PDB file of C-alpha atoms in Angstrom:
ATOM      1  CA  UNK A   1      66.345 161.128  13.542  1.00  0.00           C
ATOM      2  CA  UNK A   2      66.822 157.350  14.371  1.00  0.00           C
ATOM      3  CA  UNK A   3      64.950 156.205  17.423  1.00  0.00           C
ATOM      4  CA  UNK A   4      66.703 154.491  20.345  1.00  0.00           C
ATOM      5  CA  UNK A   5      66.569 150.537  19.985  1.00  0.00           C
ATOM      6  CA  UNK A   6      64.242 149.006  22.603  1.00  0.00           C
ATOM      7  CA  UNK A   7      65.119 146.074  24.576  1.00  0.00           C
ATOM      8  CA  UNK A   8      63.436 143.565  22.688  1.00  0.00           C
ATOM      9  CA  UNK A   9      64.734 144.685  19.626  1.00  0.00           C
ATOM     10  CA  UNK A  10      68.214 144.469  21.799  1.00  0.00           C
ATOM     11  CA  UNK A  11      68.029 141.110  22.308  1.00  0.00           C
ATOM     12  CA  UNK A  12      66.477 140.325  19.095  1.00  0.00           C
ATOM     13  CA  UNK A  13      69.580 141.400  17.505  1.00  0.00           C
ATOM     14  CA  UNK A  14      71.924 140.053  20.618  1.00  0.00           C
ATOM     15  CA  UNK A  15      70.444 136.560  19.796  1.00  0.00           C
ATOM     16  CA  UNK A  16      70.559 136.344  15.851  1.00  0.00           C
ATOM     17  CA  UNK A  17      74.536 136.706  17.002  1.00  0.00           C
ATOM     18  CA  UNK A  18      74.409 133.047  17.467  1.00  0.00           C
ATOM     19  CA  UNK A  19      74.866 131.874  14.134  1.00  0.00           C
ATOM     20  CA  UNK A  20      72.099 128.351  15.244  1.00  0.00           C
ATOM     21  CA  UNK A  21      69.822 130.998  16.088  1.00  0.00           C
ATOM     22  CA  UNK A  22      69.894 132.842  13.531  1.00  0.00           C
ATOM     23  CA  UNK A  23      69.195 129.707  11.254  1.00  0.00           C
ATOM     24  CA  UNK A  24      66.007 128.588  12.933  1.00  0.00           C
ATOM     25  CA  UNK A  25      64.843 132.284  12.232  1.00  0.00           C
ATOM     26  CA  UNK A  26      65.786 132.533   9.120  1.00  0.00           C
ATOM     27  CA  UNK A  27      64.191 128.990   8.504  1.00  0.00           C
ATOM     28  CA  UNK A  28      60.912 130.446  10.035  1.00  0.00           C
ATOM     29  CA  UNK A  29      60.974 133.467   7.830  1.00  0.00           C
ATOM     30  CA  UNK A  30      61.740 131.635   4.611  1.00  0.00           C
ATOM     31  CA  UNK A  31      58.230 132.271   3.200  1.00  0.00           C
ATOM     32  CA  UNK A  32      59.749 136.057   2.772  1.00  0.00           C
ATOM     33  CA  UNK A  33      62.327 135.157   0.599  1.00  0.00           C
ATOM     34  CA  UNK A  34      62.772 133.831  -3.260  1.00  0.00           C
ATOM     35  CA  UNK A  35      64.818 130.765  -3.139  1.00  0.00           C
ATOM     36  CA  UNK A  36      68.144 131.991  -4.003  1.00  0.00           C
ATOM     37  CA  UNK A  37      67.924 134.696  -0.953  1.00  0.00           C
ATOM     38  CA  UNK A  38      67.159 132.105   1.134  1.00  0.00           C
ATOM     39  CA  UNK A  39      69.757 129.557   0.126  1.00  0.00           C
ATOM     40  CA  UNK A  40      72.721 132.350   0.017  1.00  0.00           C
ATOM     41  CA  UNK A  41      71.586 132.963   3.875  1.00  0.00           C
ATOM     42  CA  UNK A  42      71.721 129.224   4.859  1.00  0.00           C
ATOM     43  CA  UNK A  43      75.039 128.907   2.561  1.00  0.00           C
ATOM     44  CA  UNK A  44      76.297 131.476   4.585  1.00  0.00           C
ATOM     45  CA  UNK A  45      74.738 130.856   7.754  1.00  0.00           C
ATOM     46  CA  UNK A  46      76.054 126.980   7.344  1.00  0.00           C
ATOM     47  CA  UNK A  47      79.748 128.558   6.841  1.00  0.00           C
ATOM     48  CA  UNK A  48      79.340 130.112  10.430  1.00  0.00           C
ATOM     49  CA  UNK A  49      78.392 127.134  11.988  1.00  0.00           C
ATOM     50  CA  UNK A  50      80.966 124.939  10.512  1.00  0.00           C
ATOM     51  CA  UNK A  51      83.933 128.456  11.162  1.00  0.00           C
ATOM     52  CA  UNK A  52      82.488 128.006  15.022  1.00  0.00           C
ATOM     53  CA  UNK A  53      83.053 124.634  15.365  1.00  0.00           C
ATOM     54  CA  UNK A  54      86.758 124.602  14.101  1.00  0.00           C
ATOM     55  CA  UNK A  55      87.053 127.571  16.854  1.00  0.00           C
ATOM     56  CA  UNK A  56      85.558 125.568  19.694  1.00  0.00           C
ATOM     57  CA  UNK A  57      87.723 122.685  18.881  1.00  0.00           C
ATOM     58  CA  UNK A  58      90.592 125.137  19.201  1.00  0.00           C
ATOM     59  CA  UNK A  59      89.357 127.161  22.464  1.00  0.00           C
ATOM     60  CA  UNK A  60      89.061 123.404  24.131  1.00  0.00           C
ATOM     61  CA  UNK A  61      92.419 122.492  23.143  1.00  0.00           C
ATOM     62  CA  UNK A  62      94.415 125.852  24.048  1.00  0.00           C
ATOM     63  CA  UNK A  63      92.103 127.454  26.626  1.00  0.00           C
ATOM     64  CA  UNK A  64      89.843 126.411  29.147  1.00  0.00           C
ATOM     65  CA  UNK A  65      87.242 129.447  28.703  1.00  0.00           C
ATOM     66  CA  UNK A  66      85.720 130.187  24.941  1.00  0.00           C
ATOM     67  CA  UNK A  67      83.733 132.993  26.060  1.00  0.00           C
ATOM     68  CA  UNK A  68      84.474 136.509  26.979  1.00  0.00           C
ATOM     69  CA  UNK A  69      84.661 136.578  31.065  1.00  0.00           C
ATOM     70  CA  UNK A  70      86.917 137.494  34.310  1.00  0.00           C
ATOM     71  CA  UNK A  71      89.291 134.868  33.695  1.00  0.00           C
ATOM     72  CA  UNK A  72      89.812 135.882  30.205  1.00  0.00           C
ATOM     73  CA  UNK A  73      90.440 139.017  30.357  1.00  0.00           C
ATOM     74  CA  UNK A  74      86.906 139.940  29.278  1.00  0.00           C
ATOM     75  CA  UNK A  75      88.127 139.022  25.819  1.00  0.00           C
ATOM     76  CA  UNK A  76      87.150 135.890  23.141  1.00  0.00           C
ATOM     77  CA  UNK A  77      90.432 133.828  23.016  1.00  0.00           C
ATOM     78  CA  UNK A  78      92.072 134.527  19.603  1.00  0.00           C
ATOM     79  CA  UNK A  79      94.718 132.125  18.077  1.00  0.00           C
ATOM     80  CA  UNK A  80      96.130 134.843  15.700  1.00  0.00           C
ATOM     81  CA  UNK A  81      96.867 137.339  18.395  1.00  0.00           C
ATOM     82  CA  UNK A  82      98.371 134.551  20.567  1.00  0.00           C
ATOM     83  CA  UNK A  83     100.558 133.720  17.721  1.00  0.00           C
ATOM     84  CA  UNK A  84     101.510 137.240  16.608  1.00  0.00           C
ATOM     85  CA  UNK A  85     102.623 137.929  19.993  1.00  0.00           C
ATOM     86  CA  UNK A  86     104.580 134.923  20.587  1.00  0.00           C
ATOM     87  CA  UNK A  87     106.365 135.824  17.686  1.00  0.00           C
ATOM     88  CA  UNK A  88     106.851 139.348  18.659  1.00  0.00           C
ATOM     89  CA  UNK A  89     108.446 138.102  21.713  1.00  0.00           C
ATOM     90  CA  UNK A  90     110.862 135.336  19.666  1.00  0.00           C
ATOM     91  CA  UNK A  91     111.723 138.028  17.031  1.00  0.00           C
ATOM     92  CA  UNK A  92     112.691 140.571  19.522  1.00  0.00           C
ATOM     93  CA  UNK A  93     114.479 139.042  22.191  1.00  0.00           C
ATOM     94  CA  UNK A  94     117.491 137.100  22.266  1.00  0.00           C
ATOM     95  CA  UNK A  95     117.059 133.696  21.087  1.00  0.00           C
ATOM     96  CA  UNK A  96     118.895 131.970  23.974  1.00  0.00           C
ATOM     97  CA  UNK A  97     116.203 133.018  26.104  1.00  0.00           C
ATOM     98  CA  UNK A  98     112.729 132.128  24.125  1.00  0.00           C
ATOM     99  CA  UNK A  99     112.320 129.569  26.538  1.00  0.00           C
ATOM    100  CA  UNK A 100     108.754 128.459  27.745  1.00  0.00           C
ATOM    101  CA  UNK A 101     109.427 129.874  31.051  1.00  0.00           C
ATOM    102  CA  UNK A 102     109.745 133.657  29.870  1.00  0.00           C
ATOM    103  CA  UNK A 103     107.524 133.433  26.841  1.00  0.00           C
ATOM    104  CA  UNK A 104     105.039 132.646  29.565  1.00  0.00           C
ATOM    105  CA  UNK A 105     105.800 135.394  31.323  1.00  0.00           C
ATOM    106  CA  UNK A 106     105.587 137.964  28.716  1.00  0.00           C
ATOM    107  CA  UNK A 107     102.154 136.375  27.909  1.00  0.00           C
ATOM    108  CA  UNK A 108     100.916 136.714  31.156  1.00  0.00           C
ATOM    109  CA  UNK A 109     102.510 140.539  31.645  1.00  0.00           C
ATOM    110  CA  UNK A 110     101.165 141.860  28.413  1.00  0.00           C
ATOM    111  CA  UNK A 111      97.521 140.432  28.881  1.00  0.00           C
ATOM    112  CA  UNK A 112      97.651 141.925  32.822  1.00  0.00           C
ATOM    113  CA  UNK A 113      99.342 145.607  31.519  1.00  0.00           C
ATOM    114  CA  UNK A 114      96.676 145.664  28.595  1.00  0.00           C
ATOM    115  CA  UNK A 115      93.986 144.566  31.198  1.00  0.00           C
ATOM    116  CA  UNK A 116      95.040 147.066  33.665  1.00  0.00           C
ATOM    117  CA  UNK A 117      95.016 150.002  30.788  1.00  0.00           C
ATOM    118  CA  UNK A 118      92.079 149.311  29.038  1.00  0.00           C
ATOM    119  CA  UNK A 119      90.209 146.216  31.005  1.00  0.00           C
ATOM    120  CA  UNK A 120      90.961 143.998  28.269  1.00  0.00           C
ATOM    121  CA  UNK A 121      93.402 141.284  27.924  1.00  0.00           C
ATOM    122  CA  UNK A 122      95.319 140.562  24.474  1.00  0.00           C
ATOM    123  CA  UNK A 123      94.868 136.942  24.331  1.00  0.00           C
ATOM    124  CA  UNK A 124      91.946 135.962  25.799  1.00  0.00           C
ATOM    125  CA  UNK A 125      93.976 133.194  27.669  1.00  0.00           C
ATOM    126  CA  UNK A 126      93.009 132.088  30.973  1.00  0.00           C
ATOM    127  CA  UNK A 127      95.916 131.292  33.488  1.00  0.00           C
ATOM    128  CA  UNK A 128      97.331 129.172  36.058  1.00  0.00           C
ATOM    129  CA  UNK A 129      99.291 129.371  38.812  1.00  0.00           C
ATOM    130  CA  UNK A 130     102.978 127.269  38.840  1.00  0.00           C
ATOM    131  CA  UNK A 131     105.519 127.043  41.431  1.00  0.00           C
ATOM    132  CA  UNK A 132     107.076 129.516  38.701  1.00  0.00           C
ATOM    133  CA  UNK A 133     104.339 132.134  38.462  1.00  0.00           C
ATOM    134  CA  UNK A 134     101.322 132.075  36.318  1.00  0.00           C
ATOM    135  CA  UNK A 135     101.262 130.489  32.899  1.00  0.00           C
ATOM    136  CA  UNK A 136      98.579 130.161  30.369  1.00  0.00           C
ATOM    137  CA  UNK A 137      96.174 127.107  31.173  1.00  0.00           C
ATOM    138  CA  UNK A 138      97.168 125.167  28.956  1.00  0.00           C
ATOM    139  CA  UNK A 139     100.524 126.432  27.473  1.00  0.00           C
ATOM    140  CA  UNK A 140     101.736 123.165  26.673  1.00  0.00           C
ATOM    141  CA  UNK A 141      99.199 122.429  23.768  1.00  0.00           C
ATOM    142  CA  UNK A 142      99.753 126.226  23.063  1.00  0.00           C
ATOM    143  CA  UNK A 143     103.666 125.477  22.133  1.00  0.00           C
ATOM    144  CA  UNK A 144     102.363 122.316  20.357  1.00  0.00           C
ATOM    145  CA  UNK A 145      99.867 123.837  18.679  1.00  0.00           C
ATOM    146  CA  UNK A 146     102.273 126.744  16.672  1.00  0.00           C
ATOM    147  CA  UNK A 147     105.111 124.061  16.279  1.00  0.00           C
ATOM    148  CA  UNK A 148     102.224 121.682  14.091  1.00  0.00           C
ATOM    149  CA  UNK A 149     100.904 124.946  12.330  1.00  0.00           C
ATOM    150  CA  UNK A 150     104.706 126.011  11.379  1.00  0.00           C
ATOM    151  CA  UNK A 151     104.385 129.151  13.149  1.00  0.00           C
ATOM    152  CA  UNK A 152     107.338 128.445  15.410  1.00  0.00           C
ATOM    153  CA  UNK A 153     109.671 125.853  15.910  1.00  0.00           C
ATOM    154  CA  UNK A 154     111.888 124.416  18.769  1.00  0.00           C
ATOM    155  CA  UNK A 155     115.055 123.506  19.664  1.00  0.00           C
ATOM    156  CA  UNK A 156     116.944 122.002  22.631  1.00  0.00           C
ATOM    157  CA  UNK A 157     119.932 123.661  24.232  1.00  0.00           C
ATOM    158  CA  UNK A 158     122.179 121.611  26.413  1.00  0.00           C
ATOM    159  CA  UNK A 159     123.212 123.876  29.512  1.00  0.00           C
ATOM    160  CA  UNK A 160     126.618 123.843  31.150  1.00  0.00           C
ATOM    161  CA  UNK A 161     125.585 122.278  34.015  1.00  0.00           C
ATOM    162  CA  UNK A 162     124.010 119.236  31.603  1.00  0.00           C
ATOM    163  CA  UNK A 163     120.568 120.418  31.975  1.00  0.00           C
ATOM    164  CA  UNK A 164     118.439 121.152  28.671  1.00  0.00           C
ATOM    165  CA  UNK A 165     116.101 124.439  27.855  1.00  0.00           C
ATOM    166  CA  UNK A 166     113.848 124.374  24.664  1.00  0.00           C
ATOM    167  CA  UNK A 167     114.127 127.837  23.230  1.00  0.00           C
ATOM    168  CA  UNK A 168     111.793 128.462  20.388  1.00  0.00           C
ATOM    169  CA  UNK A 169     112.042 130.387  17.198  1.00  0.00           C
ATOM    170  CA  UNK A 170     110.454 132.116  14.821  1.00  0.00           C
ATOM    171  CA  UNK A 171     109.638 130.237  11.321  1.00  0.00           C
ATOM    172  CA  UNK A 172     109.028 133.494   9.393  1.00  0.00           C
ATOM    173  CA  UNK A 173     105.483 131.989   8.224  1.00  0.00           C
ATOM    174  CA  UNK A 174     103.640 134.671   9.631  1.00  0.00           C
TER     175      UNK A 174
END
């Protein structure tokens, strides 16, 4: 029978998570390996790093938490999730009303229902409050961010009354 991991061996394990970490042990331990072990690792290692950074760069610019916490939802923001949601949304309601306003909502609804079930959000987006209700910190750069990637696309509606809406749509990329 396996034995029960202590808590050093916990937190041994909890800290080689951290890809950096895990490189200045690895670097300690090299004496252990041949060289082609050892350079896979770092290869490898190296490609975490660089993935992480790319992530960051994306949690700063769509989110204003990158970890896992209360405001999140308890859950790392994911850009693939946020996407395939939005387009859930565009693809299966009416495209006169994929507006920012109730895209936000739906955002916010889902993550708090999925919270409430199963104290998780979806997302992993933190939110704001509006005069309008709560939207996603930064939902702007959220919207710009799928239009650039050609996940969605926009388009302005002139209203009756001469105002405009930008309803958004579905590119069919993903």
């Amino acid at each position: 029978m396996g034995k029960l991991t202590t808590p050093a061996i916990g937190n041994l394990i909890y800290t080689a998570n951290a890809p950096e970490v895990f490189k200045v042990m690895l670097e300690k331990a090299k004496h252990y390996f041949n060289d082609g072990m050892y350079n896979t690792a770092m290869e490898k290692i190296q490609f975490l790093i660089d993935r992480k950074k790319v992530n960051d760069i994306f949690q700063f610019r769509l989110n204003q938490h990158s970890e896992p916490n209360s405001f999140t939802g308890y859950k790392r923001p994911n850009k693939e999730k946020l996407a395939n949601v939005l387009i859930a949304y565009i693809t299966k309601c009416k495209s006169e009303f994929n507006d920012r306003l109730k895209l936000n909502k739906l955002l916010f609804y889902s993550d708090f229902l999925s919270y409430k079930l199963t104290g998780f959000s979806i997302t992993g987006l933190s939110y704001r409050a509006i005069q309008y209700g709560p939207v996603p910190t930064y939902y702007d750069n959220i919207y710009a961010y799928l239009e650039n990637e050609e996940i969605i696309f926009s388009n302005w509606i002139k209203g009756k009354d001469g105002s405009a809406t930008e309803n958004f749509y579905n590119t069919g990329k993903l």
